[in-house]
Coordinates of C-alpha atoms and ligand atoms in Angstrom, one line a residue:
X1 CA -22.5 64.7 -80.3
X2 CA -23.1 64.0 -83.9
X3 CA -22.4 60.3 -84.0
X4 CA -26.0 58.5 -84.6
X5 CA -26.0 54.4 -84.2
X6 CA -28.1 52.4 -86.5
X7 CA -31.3 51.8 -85.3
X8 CA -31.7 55.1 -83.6
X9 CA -34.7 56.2 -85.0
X10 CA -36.3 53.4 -83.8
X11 CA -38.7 53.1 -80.6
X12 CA -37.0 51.0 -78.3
X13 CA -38.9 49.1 -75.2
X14 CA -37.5 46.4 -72.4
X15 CA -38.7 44.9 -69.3
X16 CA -37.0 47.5 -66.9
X17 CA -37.4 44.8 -63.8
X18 CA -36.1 41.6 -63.3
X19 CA -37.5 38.8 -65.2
X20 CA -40.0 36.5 -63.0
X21 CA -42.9 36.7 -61.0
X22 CA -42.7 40.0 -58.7
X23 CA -45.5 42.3 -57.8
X24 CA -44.5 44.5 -60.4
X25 CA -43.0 44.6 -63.6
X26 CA -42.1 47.6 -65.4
X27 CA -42.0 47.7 -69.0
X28 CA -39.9 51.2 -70.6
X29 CA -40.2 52.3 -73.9
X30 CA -38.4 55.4 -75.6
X31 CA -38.5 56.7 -78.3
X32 CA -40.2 59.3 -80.8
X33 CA -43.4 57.0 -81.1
X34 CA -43.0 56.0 -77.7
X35 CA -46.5 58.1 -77.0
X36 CA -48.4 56.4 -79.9
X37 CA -47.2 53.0 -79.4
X38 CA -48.8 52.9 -75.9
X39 CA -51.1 55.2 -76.9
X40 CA -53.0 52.6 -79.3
X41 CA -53.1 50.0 -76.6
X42 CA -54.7 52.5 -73.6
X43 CA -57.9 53.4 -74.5
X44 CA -58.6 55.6 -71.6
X45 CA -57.0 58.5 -71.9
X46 CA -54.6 60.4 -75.0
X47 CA -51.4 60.6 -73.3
X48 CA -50.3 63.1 -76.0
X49 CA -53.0 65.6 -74.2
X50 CA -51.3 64.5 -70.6
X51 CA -48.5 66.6 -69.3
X52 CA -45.0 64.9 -68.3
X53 CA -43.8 63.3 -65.4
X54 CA -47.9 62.1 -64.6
X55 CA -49.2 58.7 -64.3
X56 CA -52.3 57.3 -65.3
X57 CA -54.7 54.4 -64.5
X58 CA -56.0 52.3 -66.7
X59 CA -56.5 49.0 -69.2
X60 CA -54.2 47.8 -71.9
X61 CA -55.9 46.3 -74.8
X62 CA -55.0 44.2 -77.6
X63 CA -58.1 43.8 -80.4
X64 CA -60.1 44.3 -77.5
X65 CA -58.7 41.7 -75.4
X66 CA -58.0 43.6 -71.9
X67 CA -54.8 42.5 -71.0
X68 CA -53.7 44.2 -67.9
X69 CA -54.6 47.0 -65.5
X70 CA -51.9 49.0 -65.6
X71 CA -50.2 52.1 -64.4
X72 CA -48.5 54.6 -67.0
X73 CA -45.4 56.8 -66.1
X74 CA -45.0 59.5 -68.9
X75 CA -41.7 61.6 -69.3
X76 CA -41.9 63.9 -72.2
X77 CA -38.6 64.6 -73.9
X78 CA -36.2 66.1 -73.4
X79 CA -37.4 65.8 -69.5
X80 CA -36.5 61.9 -69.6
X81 CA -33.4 59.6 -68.6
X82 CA -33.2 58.9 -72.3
X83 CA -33.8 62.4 -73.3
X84 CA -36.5 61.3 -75.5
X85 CA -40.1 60.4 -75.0
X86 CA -40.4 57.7 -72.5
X87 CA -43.1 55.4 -70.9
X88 CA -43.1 53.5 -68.0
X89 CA -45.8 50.5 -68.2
X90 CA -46.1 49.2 -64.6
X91 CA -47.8 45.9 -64.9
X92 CA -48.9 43.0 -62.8
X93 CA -45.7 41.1 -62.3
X94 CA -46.7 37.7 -63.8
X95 CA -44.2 37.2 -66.4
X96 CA -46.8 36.1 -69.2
X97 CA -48.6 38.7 -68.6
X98 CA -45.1 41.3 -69.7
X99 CA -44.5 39.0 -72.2
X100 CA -48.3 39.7 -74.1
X101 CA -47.9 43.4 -73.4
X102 CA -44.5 43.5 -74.7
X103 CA -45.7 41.9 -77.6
X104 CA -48.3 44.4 -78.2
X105 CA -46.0 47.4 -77.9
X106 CA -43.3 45.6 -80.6
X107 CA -46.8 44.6 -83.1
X108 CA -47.3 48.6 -82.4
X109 CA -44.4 49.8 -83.7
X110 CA -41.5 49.3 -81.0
X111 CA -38.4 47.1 -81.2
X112 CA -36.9 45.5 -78.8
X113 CA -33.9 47.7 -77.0
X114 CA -30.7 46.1 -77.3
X115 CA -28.7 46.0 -73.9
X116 CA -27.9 49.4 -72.4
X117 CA -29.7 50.8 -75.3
X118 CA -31.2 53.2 -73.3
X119 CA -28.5 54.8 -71.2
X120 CA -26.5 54.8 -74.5
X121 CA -29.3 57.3 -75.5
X122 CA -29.1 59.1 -73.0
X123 CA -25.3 59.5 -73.6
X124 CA -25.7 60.1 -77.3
X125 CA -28.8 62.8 -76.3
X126 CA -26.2 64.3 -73.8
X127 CA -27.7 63.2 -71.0
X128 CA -24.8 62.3 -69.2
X129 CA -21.4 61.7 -70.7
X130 CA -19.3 58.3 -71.3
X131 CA -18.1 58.2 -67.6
X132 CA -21.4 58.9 -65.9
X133 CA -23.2 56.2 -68.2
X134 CA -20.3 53.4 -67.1
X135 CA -21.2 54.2 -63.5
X136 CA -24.7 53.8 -64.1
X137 CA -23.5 50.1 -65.1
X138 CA -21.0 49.9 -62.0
X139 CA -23.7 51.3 -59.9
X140 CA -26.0 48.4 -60.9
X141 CA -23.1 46.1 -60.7
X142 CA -22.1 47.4 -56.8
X143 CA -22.0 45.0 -54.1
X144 CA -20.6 47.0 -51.1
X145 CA -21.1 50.4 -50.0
X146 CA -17.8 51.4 -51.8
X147 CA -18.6 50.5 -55.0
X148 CA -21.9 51.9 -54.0
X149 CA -20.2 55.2 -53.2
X150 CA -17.6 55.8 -55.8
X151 CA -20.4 54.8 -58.8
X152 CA -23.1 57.3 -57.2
X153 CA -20.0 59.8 -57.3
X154 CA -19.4 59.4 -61.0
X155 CA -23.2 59.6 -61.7
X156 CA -23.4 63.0 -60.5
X157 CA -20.2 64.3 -62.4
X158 CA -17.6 63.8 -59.6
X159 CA -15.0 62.0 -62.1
X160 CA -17.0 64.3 -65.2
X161 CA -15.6 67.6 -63.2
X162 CA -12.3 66.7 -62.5
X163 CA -11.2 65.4 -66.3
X164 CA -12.8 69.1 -67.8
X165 CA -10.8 70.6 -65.2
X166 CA -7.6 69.1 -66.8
X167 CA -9.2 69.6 -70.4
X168 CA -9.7 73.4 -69.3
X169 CA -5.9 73.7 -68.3
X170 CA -4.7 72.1 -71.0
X171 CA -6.5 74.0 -73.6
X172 CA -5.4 77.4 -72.1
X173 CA -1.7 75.6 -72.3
X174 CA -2.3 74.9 -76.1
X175 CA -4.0 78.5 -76.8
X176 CA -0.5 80.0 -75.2
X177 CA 1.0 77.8 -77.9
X178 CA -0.7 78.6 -81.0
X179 CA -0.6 81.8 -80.4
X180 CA 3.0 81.5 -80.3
X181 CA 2.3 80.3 -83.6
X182 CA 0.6 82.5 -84.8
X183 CA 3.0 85.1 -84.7
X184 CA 6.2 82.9 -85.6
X185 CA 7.5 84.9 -88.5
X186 CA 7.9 87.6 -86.0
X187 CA 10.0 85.9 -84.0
X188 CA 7.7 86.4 -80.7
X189 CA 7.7 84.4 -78.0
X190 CA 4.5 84.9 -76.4
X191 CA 4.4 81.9 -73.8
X192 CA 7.0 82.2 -71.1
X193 CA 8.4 78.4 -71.5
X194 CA 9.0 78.2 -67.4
X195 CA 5.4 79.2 -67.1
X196 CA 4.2 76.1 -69.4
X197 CA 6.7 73.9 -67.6
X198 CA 4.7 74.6 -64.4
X199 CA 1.4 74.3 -65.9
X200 CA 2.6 71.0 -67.6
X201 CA 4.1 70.1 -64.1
X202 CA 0.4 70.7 -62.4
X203 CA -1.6 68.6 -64.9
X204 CA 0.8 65.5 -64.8
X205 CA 0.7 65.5 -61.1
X206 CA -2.7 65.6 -61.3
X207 CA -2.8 62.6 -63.7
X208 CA -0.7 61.0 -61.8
X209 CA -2.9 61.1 -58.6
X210 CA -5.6 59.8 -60.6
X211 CA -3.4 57.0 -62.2
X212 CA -2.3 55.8 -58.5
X213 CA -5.9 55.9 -57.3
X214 CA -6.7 53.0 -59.9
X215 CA -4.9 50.7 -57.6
X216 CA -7.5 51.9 -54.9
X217 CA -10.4 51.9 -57.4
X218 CA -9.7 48.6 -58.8
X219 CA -10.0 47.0 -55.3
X220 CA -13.7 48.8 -54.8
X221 CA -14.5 47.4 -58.0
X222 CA -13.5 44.0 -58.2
X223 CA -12.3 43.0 -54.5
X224 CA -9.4 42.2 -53.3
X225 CA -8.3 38.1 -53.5
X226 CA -7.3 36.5 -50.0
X227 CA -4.8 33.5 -49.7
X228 CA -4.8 32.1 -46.9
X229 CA -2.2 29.8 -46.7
X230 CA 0.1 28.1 -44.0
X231 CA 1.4 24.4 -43.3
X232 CA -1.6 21.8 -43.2
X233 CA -3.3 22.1 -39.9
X234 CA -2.5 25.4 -38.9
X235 CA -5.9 25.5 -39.1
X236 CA -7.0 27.5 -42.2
X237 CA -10.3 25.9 -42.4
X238 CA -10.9 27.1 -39.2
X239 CA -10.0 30.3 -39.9
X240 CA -11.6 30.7 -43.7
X241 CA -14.8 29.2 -41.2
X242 CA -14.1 32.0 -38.5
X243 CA -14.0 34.9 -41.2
X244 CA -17.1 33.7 -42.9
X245 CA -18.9 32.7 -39.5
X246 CA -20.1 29.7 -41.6
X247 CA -19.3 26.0 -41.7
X248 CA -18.7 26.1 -45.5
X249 CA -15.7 24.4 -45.5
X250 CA -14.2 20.9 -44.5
X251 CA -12.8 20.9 -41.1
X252 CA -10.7 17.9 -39.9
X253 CA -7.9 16.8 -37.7
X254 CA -6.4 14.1 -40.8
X255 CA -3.5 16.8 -42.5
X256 CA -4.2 18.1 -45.9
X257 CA -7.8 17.7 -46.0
X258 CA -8.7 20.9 -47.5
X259 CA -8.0 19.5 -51.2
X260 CA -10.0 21.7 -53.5
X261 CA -9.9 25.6 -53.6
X262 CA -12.9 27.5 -52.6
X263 CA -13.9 30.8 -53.2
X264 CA -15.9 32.9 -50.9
X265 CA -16.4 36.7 -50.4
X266 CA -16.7 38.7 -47.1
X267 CA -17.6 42.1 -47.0
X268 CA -15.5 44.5 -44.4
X269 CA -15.9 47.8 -44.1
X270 CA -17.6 48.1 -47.6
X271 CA -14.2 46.5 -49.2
X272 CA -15.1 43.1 -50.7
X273 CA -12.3 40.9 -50.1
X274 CA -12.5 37.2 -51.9
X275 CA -11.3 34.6 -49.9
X276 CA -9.5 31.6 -51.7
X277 CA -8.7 28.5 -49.0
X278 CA -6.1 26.6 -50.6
X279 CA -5.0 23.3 -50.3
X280 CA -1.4 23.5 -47.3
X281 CA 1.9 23.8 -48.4
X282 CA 3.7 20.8 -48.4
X283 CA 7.1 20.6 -50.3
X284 CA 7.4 16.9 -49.8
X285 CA 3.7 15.7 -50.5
X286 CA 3.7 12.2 -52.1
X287 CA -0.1 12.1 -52.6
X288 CA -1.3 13.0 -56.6
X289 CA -4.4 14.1 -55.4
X290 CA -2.8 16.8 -52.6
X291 CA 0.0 17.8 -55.4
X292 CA -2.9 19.4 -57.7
X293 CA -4.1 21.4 -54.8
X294 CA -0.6 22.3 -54.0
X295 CA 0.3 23.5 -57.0
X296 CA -2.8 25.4 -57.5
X297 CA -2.5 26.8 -53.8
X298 CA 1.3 27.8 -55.3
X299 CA -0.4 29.2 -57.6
X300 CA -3.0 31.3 -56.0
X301 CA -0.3 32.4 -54.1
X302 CA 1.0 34.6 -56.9
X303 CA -2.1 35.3 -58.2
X304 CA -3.7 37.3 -54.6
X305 CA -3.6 40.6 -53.8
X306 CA -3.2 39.9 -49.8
X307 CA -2.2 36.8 -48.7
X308 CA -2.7 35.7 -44.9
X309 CA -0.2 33.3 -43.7
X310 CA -0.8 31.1 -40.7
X311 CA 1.5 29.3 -38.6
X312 CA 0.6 27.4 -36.0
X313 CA 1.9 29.4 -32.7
X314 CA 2.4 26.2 -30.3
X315 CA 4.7 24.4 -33.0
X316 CA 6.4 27.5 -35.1
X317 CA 9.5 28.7 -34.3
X318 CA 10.5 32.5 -34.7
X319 CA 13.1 31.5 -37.3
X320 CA 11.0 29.5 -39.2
X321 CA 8.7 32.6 -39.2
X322 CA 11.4 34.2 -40.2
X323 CA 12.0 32.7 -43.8
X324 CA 8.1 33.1 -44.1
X325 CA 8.4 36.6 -44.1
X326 CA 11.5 36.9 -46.6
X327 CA 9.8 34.6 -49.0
X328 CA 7.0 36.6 -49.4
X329 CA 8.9 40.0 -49.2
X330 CA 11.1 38.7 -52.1
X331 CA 8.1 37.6 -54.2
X332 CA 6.7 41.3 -53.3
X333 CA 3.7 39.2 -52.0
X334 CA 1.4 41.8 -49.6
X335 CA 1.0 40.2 -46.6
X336 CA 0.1 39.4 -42.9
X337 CA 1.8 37.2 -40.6
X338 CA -1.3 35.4 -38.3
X339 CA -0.4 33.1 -35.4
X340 CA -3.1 30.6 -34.5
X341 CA -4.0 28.5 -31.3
X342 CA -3.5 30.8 -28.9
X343 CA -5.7 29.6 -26.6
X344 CA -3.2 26.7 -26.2
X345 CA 0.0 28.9 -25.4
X346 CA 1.8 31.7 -23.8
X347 CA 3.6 33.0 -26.8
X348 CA 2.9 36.4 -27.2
X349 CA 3.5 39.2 -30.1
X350 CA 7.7 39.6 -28.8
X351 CA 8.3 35.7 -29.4
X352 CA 7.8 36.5 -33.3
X353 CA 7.6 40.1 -33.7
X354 CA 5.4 43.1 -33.8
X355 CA 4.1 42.2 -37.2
X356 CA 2.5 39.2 -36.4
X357 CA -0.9 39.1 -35.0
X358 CA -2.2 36.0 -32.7
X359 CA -5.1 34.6 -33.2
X360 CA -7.2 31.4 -31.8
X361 CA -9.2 30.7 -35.2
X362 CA -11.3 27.7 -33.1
X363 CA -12.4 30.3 -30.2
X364 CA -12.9 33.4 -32.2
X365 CA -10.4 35.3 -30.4
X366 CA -8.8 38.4 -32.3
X367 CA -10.5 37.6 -35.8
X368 CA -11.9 40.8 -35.8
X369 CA -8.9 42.9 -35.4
X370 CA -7.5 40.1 -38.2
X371 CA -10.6 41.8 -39.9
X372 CA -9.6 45.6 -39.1
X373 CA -6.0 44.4 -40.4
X374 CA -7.0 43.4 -43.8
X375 CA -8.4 46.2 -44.6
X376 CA -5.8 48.8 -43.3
X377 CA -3.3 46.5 -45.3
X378 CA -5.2 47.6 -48.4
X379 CA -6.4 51.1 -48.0
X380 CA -2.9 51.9 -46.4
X381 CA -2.5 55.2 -46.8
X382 CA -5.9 55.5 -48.8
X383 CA -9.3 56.7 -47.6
X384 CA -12.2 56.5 -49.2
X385 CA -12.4 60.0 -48.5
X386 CA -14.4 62.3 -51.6
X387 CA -11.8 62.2 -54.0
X388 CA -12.3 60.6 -57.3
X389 CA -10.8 57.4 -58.0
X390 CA -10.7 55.6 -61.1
X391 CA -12.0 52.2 -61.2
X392 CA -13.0 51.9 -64.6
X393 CA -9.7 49.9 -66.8
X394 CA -10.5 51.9 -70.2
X395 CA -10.0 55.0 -68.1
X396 CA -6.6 54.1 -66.3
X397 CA -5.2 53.3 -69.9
X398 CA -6.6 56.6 -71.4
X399 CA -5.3 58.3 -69.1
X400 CA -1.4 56.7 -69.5
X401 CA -1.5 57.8 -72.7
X402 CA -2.4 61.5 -71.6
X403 CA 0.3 61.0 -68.9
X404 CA 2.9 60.4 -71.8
X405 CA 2.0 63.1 -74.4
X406 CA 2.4 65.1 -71.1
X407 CA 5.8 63.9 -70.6
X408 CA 6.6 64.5 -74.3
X409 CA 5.9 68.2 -73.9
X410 CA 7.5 68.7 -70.9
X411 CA 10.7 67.1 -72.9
X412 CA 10.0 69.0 -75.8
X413 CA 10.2 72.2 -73.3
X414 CA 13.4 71.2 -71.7
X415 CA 14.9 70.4 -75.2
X416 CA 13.1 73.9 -76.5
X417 CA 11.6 72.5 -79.6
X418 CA 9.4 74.4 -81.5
X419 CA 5.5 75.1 -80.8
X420 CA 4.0 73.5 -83.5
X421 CA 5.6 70.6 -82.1
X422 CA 4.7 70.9 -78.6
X423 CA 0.9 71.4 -80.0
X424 CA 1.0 68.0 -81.4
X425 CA 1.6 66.6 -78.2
X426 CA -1.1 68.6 -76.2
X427 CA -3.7 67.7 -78.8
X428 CA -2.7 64.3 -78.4
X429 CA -3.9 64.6 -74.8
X430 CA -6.8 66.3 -75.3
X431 CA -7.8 63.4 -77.8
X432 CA -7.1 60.6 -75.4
X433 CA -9.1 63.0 -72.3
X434 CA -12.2 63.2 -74.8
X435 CA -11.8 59.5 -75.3
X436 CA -12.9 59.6 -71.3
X437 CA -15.7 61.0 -71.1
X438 CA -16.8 60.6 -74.6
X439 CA -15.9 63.4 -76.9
X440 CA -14.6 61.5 -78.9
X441 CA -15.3 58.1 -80.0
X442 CA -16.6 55.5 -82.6
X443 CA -19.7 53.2 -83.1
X444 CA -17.3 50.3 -82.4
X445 CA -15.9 51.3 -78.8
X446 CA -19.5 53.0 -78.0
X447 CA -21.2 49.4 -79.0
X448 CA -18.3 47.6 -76.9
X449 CA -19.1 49.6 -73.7
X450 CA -23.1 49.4 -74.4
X451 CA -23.2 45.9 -74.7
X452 CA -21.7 45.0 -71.2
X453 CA -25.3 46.7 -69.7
X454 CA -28.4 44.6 -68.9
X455 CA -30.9 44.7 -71.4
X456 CA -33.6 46.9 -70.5
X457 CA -31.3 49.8 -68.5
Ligands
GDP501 P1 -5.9 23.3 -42.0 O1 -5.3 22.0 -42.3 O2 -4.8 24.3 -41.9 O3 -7.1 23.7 -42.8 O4 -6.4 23.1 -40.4 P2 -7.8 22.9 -39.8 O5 -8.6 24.2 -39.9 O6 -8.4 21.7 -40.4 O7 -7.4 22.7 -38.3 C1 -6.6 21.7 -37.9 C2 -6.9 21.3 -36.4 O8 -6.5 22.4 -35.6 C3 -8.4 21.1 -36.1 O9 -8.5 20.0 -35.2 C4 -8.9 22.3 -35.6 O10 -9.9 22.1 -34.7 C5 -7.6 22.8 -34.8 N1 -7.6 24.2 -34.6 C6 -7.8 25.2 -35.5 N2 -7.7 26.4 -34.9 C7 -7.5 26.3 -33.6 C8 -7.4 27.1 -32.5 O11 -7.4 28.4 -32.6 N3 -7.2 26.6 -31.3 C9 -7.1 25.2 -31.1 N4 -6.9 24.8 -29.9 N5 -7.2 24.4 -32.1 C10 -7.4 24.9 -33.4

């Protein structure tokens, strides 16, 4: 990695913990002067004399103003997250009192890190590569034991292994090919063109796994939006209540009360799923008010991934139900057909079908497997077994484009064209592979990804 950002010479240093009062507060610096920055603040000892990874008690002084007892972490490069020098100043956690030590290590010498200035580093020290350092970000970002999972994953190479697989196959691919080359005046043809069409064949169903996985990966990242709609007092509050066990939103018996959409999430099975109550649908509402919420809950509609429709099982008739169903089909809206208010008949799953489920929202009865549902609806055939899925967006288009340089050589074998033509295409995936994982790049897309850290990781 040659490519050096501006700025990094400089010693960087952040407050690595949350801003606040805490018991703690950790300030990180990193950098070449890292050591003599901190160094001319702690009196008690010469860190350069210490060994890494110890840590040592003691003062930090300004002009001989004490200003904290402290505790220093010292990683010598390259044994560091950073790869450089870097030291850890644990402090008291009183915010003013990080703010005057912070200020002493910038009048010493170090700047302060821009955000994910120091995982950046570590990228550009080859410490980890591009798609380890964005699940570094995803892993701070994760909120259920998925995201958890799959970010943890990519830390330790899982996603890292599987692209310089493909970039291994693909380079023995283009070797066969130039050497082809090589010898063209000769007439020679070394590669036996079935044999690339195989190995072509292999690497584009392999991309194409990964591709469909980003349908999978995109719901551990960012959830998967819930509609929950239905005619007004079907009893959707009740329900939206029911799922979140909470009293969040406005109950009553008057139709069409729910008038503003609210957004809440609930966590099953480590899949977050985002629940969006809308206002009910009513095609011959004469109220302004109740037309904004309609059209928004139309709206919403479109916009979820899973939308929950429920009918109200004492007052819905199986044809009615019917229509539903096609509706949403047609619209290729994912769905599930809930019953409610069970408790106050005999209607049972054969009345409407096997797809519908029957719920009483008031009494509790059958939200969990409602719960169960919702997720098998979205995993479907997907676990979150120990494959790699993508979930990152930059990724999933990266990898289109080495999906259709693929598909250009495979047509440029089938039409027989000639080598030097078919390498174009292969190093055209290899470029957009190395684009992955960070082989090749540019200050601007580099800076782009950086900037969506915290400041301080
Ligand atoms: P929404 O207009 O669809 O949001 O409906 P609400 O949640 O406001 O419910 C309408 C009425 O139906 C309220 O009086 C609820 O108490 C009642 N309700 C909701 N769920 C059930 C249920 O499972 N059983 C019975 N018996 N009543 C219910």
């Amino acid at each position: 990695m040659s490519l050096k950002l501006s700025g990094w010479d400089d010693t960087i240093v952040a407050l690595a913990t949350p801003p606040g009062v805490g018991a703690i507060g950790v300030l990180r610096l990193s950098g070449a002067q890292a050591i003599d920055v901190v160094n001319g603040l702690f009196p008690a000892k010469d860190l350069h004399a210490q060994p890494s990874h110890t840590l040592h008690v003691g003062a930090i002084k300004k002009g001989g103003e004490v200003l904290d007892e402290v505790v220093i972490s010292l990683f010598k490069n390259p044994r560091s997250y950073t790869g450089e020098d870097v030291v850890e100043i644990s402090c008291h956690g009183s915010p003013y009192v990080q703010q005057r030590v912070l200020e002493a290590c910038i009048a010493a010498g170090a700047r302060l890190a821009k955000p994910g200035e120091f995982t950046q580093r570590a990228f550009l020290n080859g410490k980890l590569d591009l798609t380890q350092a964005e699940a570094v970000a995803d892993l701070i970002a994760a909120n259920t034991k998925a995201s958890q999972k799959t970010a943890l994953h990519n830390i330790r190479g899982g996603f890292s292994t599987v692209l310089s697989a493909l970039r291994e196959q693909l380079i023995r691919f283009s070797a066969l090919i130039e050497l082809e080359l090589d010898f063209s005046q000769e007439d020679i043809e070394f590669a036996d063109r079935t044999d690339l069409k195989n190995l072509v064949t292999a690497i584009l169903n392999q991309t194409g796994s990964l591709l469909q996985s980003f349908q999978l990966g995109n719901v551990i990242r960012n959830g998967v939006s819930v509609a929950i709609i239905g005619k007004p007092n079907a009893g959707k509050s009740t329900l939206l209540n029911a799922l979140l066990n909470e009293e969040r939103a406005i109950v009553s018996d008057i139709p069409g009360t729910t008038r503003d959409t609210i957004e809440e999430t609930l966590n099953i099975d480590g899949i977050l799923f985002r629940l969006i109550d809308t206002a009910g649908i009513r095609s011959h509402s004469v109220d302004a008010i109740e037309l904004v919420g309609i059209e928004r809950s139309l709206q919403k509609r479109r916009e979820a991934d899973l939308v929950l429709y429920l009918f109200d099982a004492t007052s819905t008739t199986p044809d009615e139900l019917l229509k539903v169903a096609d509706d949403l089909r047609t619209e290729g809206i994912r769905y599930l057909l809930v019953g409610n208010k069970a408790d106050l008949t005999s209607a049972n799953n054969l009345k409407f079908g096997q797809e519908t489920l029957l719920i009483a929202a008031k009494t509790g009865t059958g939200i969990d497997t409602l719960r169960q549902r919702m997720v098998a609806v979205v995993l479907q055939e997907n676990t979150l077994g120990e494959n790699v899925v993508v979930t990152n967006a930059r990724h999933y288009h990266a990898l289109k484009e080495v999906q259709q340089s693929l598909q250009e050589v495979l047509n440029g074998l089938d039409l027989n064209i000639p080598g030097d033509l078919l390498a174009l295409d292969i190093r055209r995936s290899l470029h957009y592979l190395g684009e992955i994982t960070g082989e090749v790049t540019n200050e601007d897309q580099l800076d782009f990804i950086f900037s969506k850290f915290c400041i301080g990781k």
